Amino acid sequence: MATRSLQRELLAWLVVPLTAVVSFNVWTTYKNAEETANLITDRTLLASARVIAENIRENDGVLEAPIPPAALEMFASDQPDRVVYRVTTPRGQVIAGYPDVIAPPGQPADLNPVYFETTFRDQPVHAVAIAQPMVSKQNPGNAMVAVGQTLRGHDKLMTGLWLKALRDQVLLVAAAGLLGVFGLRRGLAPILRLRNDVMERDPAELKPFAADTVQSELRPLVEALNEGFNRIQRQMATQRRFVANAAHQLRTPLALLKTQVSVGLRERDIGTKDEILAAVDMSVDGMARLSNQLLSLARAEQGSSSLMKSSVDFSAVARDALEGLAQAALSRNIDLGFESEGDDLIVWGHPTLLRELVVNVVDNALRYTPQGGSVTARIGRDASWIVLQVEDTGPGIAEGDKEKVFERFYRGSEPDSEGTGLGLAIVREIVSSHDGEIALANRKPLPGLSAQAKLPAYQAAQA
Ligand SMILES: Nc1ncnc2c1ncn2[C@@H]1O[C@H](COP(=O)(O)OP(=O)(O)O)[C@@H](O)[C@H]1O
Ligand SMILES: [Mg+2]
């Protein structure tokens, strides 16, 4: 697609309709000028013909038509126009003027003037013919007077009229165009400045743009831009913190590992060497867990839109996850139960992430519940939600920690030695990328924690 220019678009919207309007205007102006010039010519011709007609008289039974000077003077103009006339008796005899010119197309039937076009010596002539009734015994009927004029004066008058109007119109369009361009330049200047600001900006510098230098209509745009930058900035800060934390978290076990290995290398006793190797093995397990959790978090963080989602039987996913944790429950002597209410507990989501969600919540319940306790996972439906509830008989979470436990690397006061502090952060990311909710509550009156994850139930229409 061709790039669109606001300036060009606005100008086009201004100039194209304006040109159409002006063209129409010029056309009507031309028509008006023609009409006016015709009217003036017609009036002069008619007045002249009337003066001639009034001067027709009868002398001894013979009609005469002396032409009074006034009849021709009214045509006085700076144009060398020819005025021609002809007077005929009721019997058709020419008594004044040129017999060979301006023959009207017919006799005027009544007393109304008849206007017509003709030629005189190859020049176009506009003419009028009127009938003049004769009160006479010898010459009864209508005498006829015809007066014509070549069209130079008429054309000049017309041109003068419409050229002046045309000049005014052109001036008006030019002024509108110039003002339009000027106004656009001025109006667009803040946007262009903003564009330059955005382009010249150092990527690391995300300070807000000044919203008060642009017009009020654009202010929301700048504010949205600032808000967007703000979010990016916050996200960048979070990322930086995360990377720093992750590096720190990896460095500590690595240092431990290094110590264990160097001690092991120095140790001569084979039995002690084995013990140290077992410890190294545990450290490596811990690091593997940490890197897995980091990977999970990175995947969950991708954001909802880039996840490959499908309709998932959440109940089946939860059952599968719990089967994977059965061994851990057994080794801690914890009674792990699973209850599924109903069978169409379908959500729209990413199966691996959903499994991860269940594993992390249940894993916590198993870790923080003392030996001999019980953990129950229940999955059911509540209106348009599919709800996973995991209850344990552990210590619960202190009120002040309820929000903090979702932070990355945050661990409670008596953390399990194998944890990473990432479990609940992962849970929160997964839940939010599935438009769900997660809540922790201490059970009453029993001790223990109840974790509840709600995900929107899948409706077939969603697909
Ligand atoms: N079921 C639970 N009972 C009591 N405390 C819990 C429970 N689940 C999580 N916590 C607390 O929340 C903290 C953060 O949990 P998590 O993010 O999974 O990290 P980790 O388990 O690696 O410490 C834990 O250190 C623990 O103090
Ligand atoms: Mg955990």
Short mmCIF file of C-alpha atoms and ligand atoms in Angstrom, two decimals:
data_model
loop_
_atom_site.label_atom_id
_atom_site.label_comp_id
_atom_site.label_asym_id
_atom_site.label_seq_id
_atom_site.Cartn_x
_atom_site.Cartn_y
_atom_site.Cartn_z
CA MET A 1 0.00 0.00 0.00
CA ALA A 2 1.28 3.43 -0.86
CA THR A 3 2.17 5.47 2.19
CA ARG A 4 -0.58 7.88 3.07
CA SER A 5 0.22 11.48 3.72
CA LEU A 6 -2.10 13.34 6.03
CA GLN A 7 -1.09 16.59 4.38
CA ARG A 8 -1.86 15.30 0.89
CA GLU A 9 -5.13 13.76 1.96
CA LEU A 10 -6.41 16.86 3.67
CA LEU A 11 -5.35 19.04 0.73
CA ALA A 12 -7.10 16.73 -1.69
CA TRP A 13 -10.25 16.95 0.40
CA LEU A 14 -10.00 20.72 0.26
CA VAL A 15 -8.96 21.28 -3.34
CA VAL A 16 -10.96 18.67 -5.24
CA PRO A 17 -14.42 19.71 -4.00
CA LEU A 18 -13.43 23.36 -4.19
CA THR A 19 -12.42 22.96 -7.83
CA ALA A 20 -15.72 21.26 -8.60
CA VAL A 21 -17.65 24.05 -6.90
CA VAL A 22 -15.64 26.72 -8.69
CA SER A 23 -16.06 25.04 -12.08
CA PHE A 24 -19.79 25.01 -11.58
CA ASN A 25 -19.63 28.61 -10.45
CA VAL A 26 -17.63 29.70 -13.50
CA TRP A 27 -20.13 27.97 -15.74
CA THR A 28 -23.11 29.72 -14.10
CA THR A 29 -21.21 33.01 -14.17
CA TYR A 30 -20.69 32.61 -17.91
CA LYS A 31 -24.36 31.86 -18.40
CA ASN A 32 -25.33 34.86 -16.27
CA ALA A 33 -23.01 37.17 -18.19
CA GLU A 34 -24.44 35.95 -21.46
CA GLU A 35 -27.96 36.51 -20.19
CA THR A 36 -27.16 40.00 -18.96
CA ALA A 37 -25.47 40.99 -22.24
CA ASN A 38 -28.42 39.56 -24.21
CA LEU A 39 -30.87 41.47 -22.07
CA ILE A 40 -29.03 44.78 -22.55
CA THR A 41 -28.72 44.25 -26.32
CA ASP A 42 -32.40 43.25 -26.60
CA ARG A 43 -33.54 46.33 -24.66
CA THR A 44 -31.47 48.69 -26.79
CA LEU A 45 -32.68 47.09 -30.02
CA LEU A 46 -36.31 47.25 -28.91
CA ALA A 47 -36.04 50.88 -27.75
CA SER A 48 -34.44 51.85 -31.06
CA ALA A 49 -37.11 50.00 -33.05
CA ARG A 50 -39.86 51.72 -31.03
CA VAL A 51 -38.41 55.17 -31.68
CA ILE A 52 -38.27 54.42 -35.43
CA ALA A 53 -41.80 52.97 -35.41
CA GLU A 54 -43.24 56.00 -33.65
CA ASN A 55 -41.81 58.25 -36.34
CA ILE A 56 -43.53 56.54 -39.27
CA ARG A 57 -45.99 59.00 -40.79
CA GLU A 58 -48.30 59.32 -43.73
CA ASN A 59 -47.83 62.12 -46.22
CA ASP A 60 -50.46 62.38 -48.98
CA GLY A 61 -51.26 58.72 -48.62
CA VAL A 62 -47.59 57.76 -48.78
CA LEU A 63 -45.85 56.25 -45.73
CA GLU A 64 -42.49 57.74 -44.77
CA ALA A 65 -40.03 56.69 -42.11
CA PRO A 66 -37.51 59.37 -41.28
CA ILE A 67 -34.92 57.90 -38.94
CA PRO A 68 -34.51 60.12 -35.84
CA PRO A 69 -30.86 60.39 -34.70
CA ALA A 70 -31.88 59.31 -31.21
CA ALA A 71 -32.77 55.88 -32.62
CA LEU A 72 -29.15 55.23 -33.55
CA GLU A 73 -27.42 57.21 -30.82
CA MET A 74 -28.41 54.75 -28.17
CA PHE A 75 -26.03 52.22 -29.69
CA ALA A 76 -23.08 54.52 -29.12
CA SER A 77 -20.20 52.38 -27.83
CA ASP A 78 -16.46 52.10 -28.26
CA GLN A 79 -17.00 49.10 -30.52
CA PRO A 80 -17.31 49.62 -34.29
CA ASP A 81 -20.59 47.74 -34.42
CA ARG A 82 -22.83 48.09 -37.44
CA VAL A 83 -26.45 48.99 -36.79
CA VAL A 84 -28.79 48.05 -39.61
CA TYR A 85 -32.50 48.65 -39.94
CA ARG A 86 -35.38 48.26 -42.32
CA VAL A 87 -38.91 49.70 -42.35
CA THR A 88 -41.59 48.12 -44.53
CA THR A 89 -45.16 49.23 -45.22
CA PRO A 90 -48.10 46.91 -44.54
CA ARG A 91 -47.85 45.92 -48.22
CA GLY A 92 -44.25 44.90 -47.82
CA GLN A 93 -42.61 47.88 -49.54
CA VAL A 94 -39.25 48.92 -48.03
CA ILE A 95 -39.36 52.62 -47.14
CA ALA A 96 -36.20 52.92 -45.09
CA GLY A 97 -32.98 51.00 -44.55
CA TYR A 98 -31.44 48.21 -46.54
CA PRO A 99 -33.76 46.08 -48.57
CA ASP A 100 -31.24 43.24 -48.74
CA VAL A 101 -30.69 42.79 -45.02
CA ILE A 102 -32.29 41.61 -41.84
CA ALA A 103 -35.31 39.96 -43.23
CA PRO A 104 -37.13 38.64 -40.17
CA PRO A 105 -38.07 34.96 -40.29
CA GLY A 106 -41.72 35.99 -40.47
CA GLN A 107 -44.07 38.85 -39.71
CA PRO A 108 -44.56 39.49 -35.99
CA ALA A 109 -48.00 38.06 -35.53
CA ASP A 110 -49.10 40.50 -32.84
CA LEU A 111 -47.57 43.50 -31.17
CA ASN A 112 -44.91 41.47 -29.32
CA PRO A 113 -41.34 41.95 -30.55
CA VAL A 114 -39.66 39.04 -32.33
CA TYR A 115 -35.93 38.58 -31.77
CA PHE A 116 -33.84 36.70 -34.32
CA GLU A 117 -30.34 36.01 -35.54
CA THR A 118 -29.26 36.88 -39.05
CA THR A 119 -26.16 38.08 -40.92
CA PHE A 120 -25.09 41.31 -42.52
CA ARG A 121 -22.21 41.09 -45.00
CA ASP A 122 -20.99 37.88 -43.36
CA GLN A 123 -21.17 39.29 -39.87
CA PRO A 124 -23.58 37.76 -37.35
CA VAL A 125 -26.32 40.15 -36.37
CA HIS A 126 -28.81 40.06 -33.52
CA ALA A 127 -32.06 41.75 -34.47
CA VAL A 128 -35.59 42.57 -33.38
CA ALA A 129 -38.72 43.05 -35.44
CA ILE A 130 -41.85 44.85 -34.23
CA ALA A 131 -45.18 45.55 -35.84
CA GLN A 132 -46.57 49.11 -35.86
CA PRO A 133 -50.32 49.37 -36.59
CA MET A 134 -51.17 52.10 -39.15
CA VAL A 135 -54.27 54.24 -38.62
CA SER A 136 -54.84 55.00 -42.29
CA LYS A 137 -57.37 54.36 -45.07
CA GLN A 138 -54.78 54.00 -47.82
CA ASN A 139 -52.34 51.89 -45.84
CA PRO A 140 -54.30 49.68 -43.46
CA GLY A 141 -52.44 47.00 -41.46
CA ASN A 142 -49.09 46.84 -39.69
CA ALA A 143 -45.90 48.49 -40.79
CA MET A 144 -42.84 46.53 -39.69
CA VAL A 145 -39.63 47.85 -38.18
CA ALA A 146 -36.55 45.64 -37.87
CA VAL A 147 -33.31 46.77 -36.16
CA GLY A 148 -30.17 44.69 -35.92
CA GLN A 149 -26.69 45.08 -34.55
CA THR A 150 -23.46 43.19 -35.08
CA LEU A 151 -22.31 41.37 -31.95
CA ARG A 152 -18.91 42.86 -31.09
CA GLY A 153 -20.24 45.13 -28.34
CA HIS A 154 -22.39 42.32 -27.01
CA ASP A 155 -19.46 39.90 -26.90
CA LYS A 156 -17.18 42.43 -25.30
CA LEU A 157 -19.74 43.22 -22.63
CA MET A 158 -20.17 39.53 -21.92
CA THR A 159 -16.45 38.80 -21.77
CA GLY A 160 -15.94 41.79 -19.50
CA LEU A 161 -18.66 40.58 -17.17
CA TRP A 162 -17.54 36.99 -16.82
CA LEU A 163 -13.81 37.56 -16.88
CA LYS A 164 -14.12 39.78 -13.85
CA ALA A 165 -16.15 37.13 -12.05
CA LEU A 166 -13.68 34.46 -13.14
CA ARG A 167 -10.76 36.48 -11.81
CA ASP A 168 -12.50 36.84 -8.44
CA GLN A 169 -13.16 33.10 -8.29
CA VAL A 170 -9.61 32.17 -9.18
CA LEU A 171 -8.31 34.57 -6.56
CA LEU A 172 -10.66 33.00 -4.02
CA VAL A 173 -9.52 29.43 -4.79
CA ALA A 174 -5.89 30.47 -4.72
CA ALA A 175 -6.39 32.18 -1.38
CA ALA A 176 -8.26 29.14 0.00
CA GLY A 177 -5.54 26.81 -1.26
CA LEU A 178 -2.74 28.91 0.19
CA LEU A 179 -4.53 29.32 3.50
CA GLY A 180 -5.25 25.60 3.49
CA VAL A 181 -1.60 24.71 2.94
CA PHE A 182 -0.52 27.23 5.50
CA GLY A 183 -3.08 26.04 8.04
CA LEU A 184 -2.18 22.41 7.43
CA ARG A 185 1.51 23.12 7.84
CA ARG A 186 0.83 24.90 11.07
CA GLY A 187 -1.68 22.29 12.22
CA LEU A 188 0.55 19.37 11.37
CA ALA A 189 3.70 20.93 12.75
CA PRO A 190 3.21 19.49 16.25
CA ILE A 191 2.68 16.00 14.82
CA LEU A 192 5.76 16.30 12.65
CA ARG A 193 7.72 17.52 15.66
CA LEU A 194 6.41 14.58 17.65
CA ARG A 195 7.44 12.24 14.85
CA ASN A 196 10.95 13.67 14.88
CA ASP A 197 11.01 13.35 18.64
CA VAL A 198 10.04 9.69 18.42
CA MET A 199 12.55 8.96 15.66
CA GLU A 200 15.48 10.76 17.20
CA ARG A 201 14.90 9.32 20.61
CA ASP A 202 17.56 7.20 22.24
CA PRO A 203 15.95 3.75 22.72
CA ALA A 204 17.12 3.66 26.32
CA GLU A 205 15.50 6.99 27.06
CA LEU A 206 11.80 6.50 27.64
CA LYS A 207 10.82 9.72 29.35
CA PRO A 208 7.31 10.88 28.42
CA PHE A 209 6.60 13.24 25.53
CA ALA A 210 5.16 16.63 26.37
CA ALA A 211 1.42 16.36 25.76
CA ASP A 212 0.74 20.09 26.05
CA THR A 213 2.59 21.02 22.84
CA VAL A 214 0.02 19.29 20.61
CA GLN A 215 -3.62 20.13 19.89
CA SER A 216 -6.24 18.85 22.28
CA GLU A 217 -7.41 16.23 19.73
CA LEU A 218 -3.95 14.70 19.66
CA ARG A 219 -3.38 14.77 23.37
CA PRO A 220 -4.98 11.34 23.93
CA LEU A 221 -2.61 9.90 21.32
CA VAL A 222 0.44 11.32 23.05
CA GLU A 223 -0.86 10.20 26.41
CA ALA A 224 -1.46 6.70 25.07
CA LEU A 225 2.05 6.74 23.65
CA ASN A 226 3.44 7.78 27.00
CA GLU A 227 1.37 5.15 28.75
CA GLY A 228 2.74 2.54 26.33
CA PHE A 229 6.32 3.68 26.95
CA ASN A 230 5.62 3.59 30.64
CA ARG A 231 4.48 0.00 30.45
CA ILE A 232 7.52 -0.96 28.40
CA GLN A 233 9.72 0.76 30.92
CA ARG A 234 8.12 -1.09 33.81
CA GLN A 235 8.43 -4.34 31.94
CA MET A 236 12.07 -3.64 31.15
CA ALA A 237 12.75 -2.96 34.82
CA THR A 238 11.03 -6.22 35.76
CA GLN A 239 13.06 -8.09 33.18
CA ARG A 240 16.30 -6.57 34.39
CA ARG A 241 15.46 -7.49 37.95
CA PHE A 242 14.55 -10.98 36.84
CA VAL A 243 17.78 -11.53 34.96
CA ALA A 244 19.80 -10.23 37.89
CA ASN A 245 17.87 -12.48 40.27
CA ALA A 246 18.21 -15.48 38.01
CA ALA A 247 21.96 -14.96 37.70
CA HIS A 248 22.20 -14.67 41.47
CA GLN A 249 20.08 -17.78 41.98
CA LEU A 250 22.28 -19.75 39.62
CA ARG A 251 25.52 -18.46 41.11
CA THR A 252 24.77 -19.63 44.65
CA PRO A 253 24.27 -23.33 43.81
CA LEU A 254 27.16 -23.16 41.37
CA ALA A 255 29.45 -21.88 44.13
CA LEU A 256 28.21 -24.68 46.38
CA LEU A 257 28.80 -27.20 43.62
CA LYS A 258 32.30 -25.87 43.07
CA THR A 259 33.11 -26.25 46.77
CA GLN A 260 31.69 -29.77 46.88
CA VAL A 261 33.73 -30.80 43.86
CA SER A 262 36.99 -29.35 45.16
CA VAL A 263 36.46 -30.99 48.55
CA GLY A 264 35.70 -34.26 46.77
CA LEU A 265 38.86 -34.02 44.69
CA ARG A 266 41.00 -33.61 47.80
CA GLU A 267 39.27 -36.44 49.69
CA ARG A 268 41.20 -39.71 49.68
CA ASP A 269 38.67 -41.90 51.43
CA ILE A 270 36.51 -43.60 48.81
CA GLY A 271 33.47 -43.81 51.12
CA THR A 272 33.55 -40.04 51.84
CA LYS A 273 34.08 -39.38 48.11
CA ASP A 274 30.84 -41.28 47.46
CA GLU A 275 29.01 -39.17 50.03
CA ILE A 276 30.27 -36.00 48.44
CA LEU A 277 29.30 -37.25 45.00
CA ALA A 278 25.77 -37.90 46.28
CA ALA A 279 25.67 -34.32 47.55
CA VAL A 280 26.90 -33.09 44.17
CA ASP A 281 24.12 -35.11 42.57
CA MET A 282 21.55 -33.33 44.72
CA SER A 283 22.99 -29.94 43.88
CA VAL A 284 22.81 -30.75 40.19
CA ASP A 285 19.16 -31.83 40.63
CA GLY A 286 18.41 -28.53 42.29
CA MET A 287 20.00 -26.61 39.47
CA ALA A 288 18.14 -28.65 36.89
CA ARG A 289 14.90 -27.84 38.71
CA LEU A 290 15.77 -24.18 38.79
CA SER A 291 16.54 -24.03 35.08
CA ASN A 292 13.33 -25.92 34.32
CA GLN A 293 11.35 -23.45 36.39
CA LEU A 294 13.06 -20.54 34.64
CA LEU A 295 12.14 -22.05 31.29
CA SER A 296 8.54 -22.58 32.39
CA LEU A 297 8.32 -19.01 33.52
CA ALA A 298 9.73 -17.74 30.24
CA ARG A 299 7.19 -19.83 28.34
CA ALA A 300 4.26 -18.77 30.50
CA GLU A 301 5.33 -15.18 30.08
CA GLN A 302 5.07 -15.22 26.30
CA GLY A 303 1.63 -13.73 26.64
CA SER A 304 -1.75 -15.05 25.80
CA SER A 305 -1.76 -14.21 22.10
CA SER A 306 1.29 -16.22 21.09
CA LEU A 307 0.18 -19.43 22.84
CA MET A 308 -1.08 -22.31 20.74
CA LYS A 309 -4.37 -22.94 22.51
CA SER A 310 -6.94 -25.62 22.03
CA SER A 311 -9.88 -27.00 23.97
CA VAL A 312 -8.43 -28.92 26.90
CA ASP A 313 -10.11 -31.34 29.30
CA PHE A 314 -8.83 -29.68 32.45
CA SER A 315 -9.99 -32.57 34.61
CA ALA A 316 -7.90 -35.06 32.60
CA VAL A 317 -4.88 -32.76 32.68
CA ALA A 318 -5.18 -32.41 36.49
CA ARG A 319 -5.55 -36.17 36.97
CA ASP A 320 -2.46 -36.76 34.86
CA ALA A 321 -0.47 -34.16 36.81
CA LEU A 322 -1.49 -35.72 40.12
CA GLU A 323 -0.45 -39.17 38.96
CA GLY A 324 3.02 -37.73 38.38
CA LEU A 325 3.08 -36.46 41.98
CA ALA A 326 1.77 -39.64 43.61
CA GLN A 327 5.28 -40.90 44.36
CA ALA A 328 6.23 -37.67 46.11
CA ALA A 329 3.06 -37.83 48.22
CA LEU A 330 3.75 -41.43 49.11
CA SER A 331 7.32 -40.72 50.19
CA ARG A 332 6.06 -37.99 52.54
CA ASN A 333 3.24 -40.15 53.77
CA ILE A 334 0.64 -37.65 52.61
CA ASP A 335 -2.82 -38.69 51.56
CA LEU A 336 -3.28 -37.18 48.10
CA GLY A 337 -6.87 -37.12 46.91
CA PHE A 338 -8.52 -36.08 43.67
CA GLU A 339 -12.18 -35.27 43.08
CA SER A 340 -13.64 -34.30 39.73
CA GLU A 341 -17.21 -32.99 39.62
CA GLY A 342 -18.71 -33.61 36.22
CA ASP A 343 -16.98 -34.56 33.02
CA ASP A 344 -17.21 -31.64 30.62
CA LEU A 345 -14.73 -29.47 32.47
CA ILE A 346 -13.24 -28.01 29.30
CA VAL A 347 -11.13 -24.88 29.07
CA TRP A 348 -9.48 -23.10 26.13
CA GLY A 349 -5.76 -23.27 26.75
CA HIS A 350 -2.28 -24.67 26.40
CA PRO A 351 -2.20 -28.27 27.77
CA THR A 352 1.46 -28.24 28.89
CA LEU A 353 1.09 -24.93 30.72
CA LEU A 354 -2.15 -26.05 32.35
CA ARG A 355 -0.39 -29.18 33.59
CA GLU A 356 2.41 -27.02 34.93
CA LEU A 357 -0.15 -24.93 36.78
CA VAL A 358 -1.58 -27.97 38.56
CA VAL A 359 1.85 -29.43 39.29
CA ASN A 360 3.12 -26.22 40.90
CA VAL A 361 0.11 -25.71 43.15
CA VAL A 362 -0.08 -29.35 44.27
CA ASP A 363 3.69 -29.57 44.62
CA ASN A 364 3.60 -26.66 47.06
CA ALA A 365 0.79 -28.28 49.02
CA LEU A 366 2.81 -31.50 49.28
CA ARG A 367 6.02 -29.69 50.25
CA TYR A 368 4.61 -27.45 52.96
CA THR A 369 2.30 -30.02 54.53
CA PRO A 370 3.90 -31.98 57.37
CA GLN A 371 4.26 -35.74 57.11
CA GLY A 372 1.03 -37.63 57.60
CA GLY A 373 -1.14 -34.74 56.40
CA SER A 374 -3.51 -34.71 53.49
CA VAL A 375 -3.83 -32.83 50.24
CA THR A 376 -7.03 -32.76 48.20
CA ALA A 377 -7.39 -31.44 44.67
CA ARG A 378 -10.93 -30.79 43.55
CA ILE A 379 -12.03 -29.67 40.14
CA GLY A 380 -15.53 -28.49 39.30
CA ARG A 381 -17.63 -25.86 37.65
CA ASP A 382 -18.92 -22.59 39.06
CA ALA A 383 -21.15 -20.72 36.62
CA SER A 384 -18.88 -19.92 33.66
CA TRP A 385 -15.69 -20.89 35.48
CA ILE A 386 -13.82 -24.15 35.78
CA VAL A 387 -12.38 -24.15 39.30
CA LEU A 388 -9.38 -26.05 40.62
CA GLN A 389 -9.16 -26.09 44.39
CA VAL A 390 -6.19 -27.55 46.24
CA GLU A 391 -6.48 -27.87 50.01
CA ASP A 392 -3.74 -29.00 52.36
CA THR A 393 -3.21 -29.40 56.07
CA GLY A 394 0.00 -27.38 56.19
CA PRO A 395 0.75 -24.13 58.01
CA GLY A 396 -1.02 -21.84 55.57
CA ILE A 397 0.38 -18.49 54.54
CA ALA A 398 0.68 -15.42 56.76
CA GLU A 399 -1.64 -12.58 55.74
CA GLY A 400 1.30 -10.29 54.93
CA ASP A 401 2.83 -12.88 52.61
CA LYS A 402 -0.25 -13.63 50.50
CA GLU A 403 0.70 -11.23 47.72
CA LYS A 404 4.45 -11.55 48.04
CA VAL A 405 4.52 -15.31 47.49
CA PHE A 406 3.57 -14.65 43.85
CA GLU A 407 6.72 -12.62 43.31
CA ARG A 408 9.61 -14.23 41.54
CA PHE A 409 12.16 -15.84 43.84
CA TYR A 410 10.18 -14.86 46.89
CA ARG A 411 10.14 -17.62 49.44
CA GLY A 412 8.32 -17.84 52.75
CA SER A 413 9.94 -17.73 56.17
CA GLU A 414 10.45 -21.49 56.38
CA PRO A 415 11.03 -22.44 52.77
CA ASP A 416 11.48 -25.97 51.71
CA SER A 417 15.16 -26.51 50.90
CA GLU A 418 14.50 -27.59 47.33
CA GLY A 419 12.32 -24.69 46.23
CA THR A 420 13.20 -21.93 43.82
CA GLY A 421 10.65 -19.27 44.72
CA LEU A 422 9.36 -19.42 41.15
CA GLY A 423 6.45 -21.85 41.54
CA LEU A 424 3.69 -19.38 42.32
CA ALA A 425 5.11 -16.76 39.93
CA ILE A 426 4.73 -19.35 37.18
CA VAL A 427 1.23 -20.16 38.38
CA ARG A 428 0.22 -16.52 38.23
CA GLU A 429 1.62 -16.07 34.70
CA ILE A 430 -0.20 -19.15 33.44
CA VAL A 431 -3.48 -18.14 35.04
CA SER A 432 -3.32 -14.63 33.64
CA SER A 433 -2.41 -15.83 30.14
CA HIS A 434 -5.61 -17.92 30.31
CA ASP A 435 -7.75 -14.99 31.53
CA GLY A 436 -8.21 -16.70 34.86
CA GLU A 437 -7.78 -15.85 38.52
CA ILE A 438 -5.80 -17.31 41.40
CA ALA A 439 -6.49 -16.85 45.09
CA LEU A 440 -4.93 -18.20 48.29
CA ALA A 441 -6.92 -18.51 51.50
CA ASN A 442 -6.17 -20.05 54.86
CA ARG A 443 -8.62 -22.76 55.80
CA LYS A 444 -10.79 -22.23 58.82
CA PRO A 445 -11.03 -23.58 61.39
CA LEU A 446 -8.53 -26.18 60.25
CA PRO A 447 -4.94 -25.21 59.64
CA GLY A 448 -3.90 -25.35 56.03
CA LEU A 449 -4.04 -23.51 52.77
CA SER A 450 -6.72 -23.50 50.14
CA ALA A 451 -5.49 -22.45 46.70
CA GLN A 452 -8.15 -21.73 44.11
CA ALA A 453 -7.48 -21.28 40.38
CA LYS A 454 -10.40 -20.22 38.17
CA LEU A 455 -10.32 -20.48 34.39
CA PRO A 456 -13.11 -19.49 32.00
CA ALA A 457 -15.09 -22.51 30.84
CA TYR A 458 -14.77 -23.23 27.14
CA GLN A 459 -17.80 -22.50 25.01
CA ALA A 460 -17.96 -24.14 21.62
CA ALA A 461 -18.69 -20.78 19.97
CA GLN A 462 -15.25 -19.56 21.05
CA ALA A 463 -13.42 -21.75 18.56
N1 LIG B 1 0.59 -24.76 50.25
C1 LIG B 1 1.37 -23.87 50.89
N2 LIG B 1 1.39 -23.81 52.25
C2 LIG B 1 2.16 -22.93 52.88
N3 LIG B 1 3.01 -22.06 52.26
C3 LIG B 1 3.04 -22.07 50.93
C4 LIG B 1 2.25 -22.96 50.18
N4 LIG B 1 2.49 -22.72 48.86
C5 LIG B 1 3.43 -21.75 48.83
N5 LIG B 1 3.77 -21.34 50.05
C6 LIG B 1 4.71 -20.26 50.37
O1 LIG B 1 4.91 -19.46 49.23
C7 LIG B 1 6.29 -19.36 48.91
C8 LIG B 1 6.48 -19.26 47.44
O2 LIG B 1 6.08 -20.44 46.78
P1 LIG B 1 6.72 -20.82 45.40
O3 LIG B 1 6.62 -19.65 44.56
O4 LIG B 1 6.14 -22.10 44.92
O5 LIG B 1 8.24 -20.99 45.77
P2 LIG B 1 8.96 -22.21 46.49
O6 LIG B 1 7.94 -23.26 46.71
O7 LIG B 1 10.02 -22.58 45.55
O8 LIG B 1 9.47 -21.62 47.74
C9 LIG B 1 6.89 -20.59 49.50
O9 LIG B 1 8.26 -20.39 49.80
C10 LIG B 1 6.06 -20.81 50.73
O10 LIG B 1 6.55 -20.02 51.82
MG MG B 2 6.95 -24.11 45.06
#
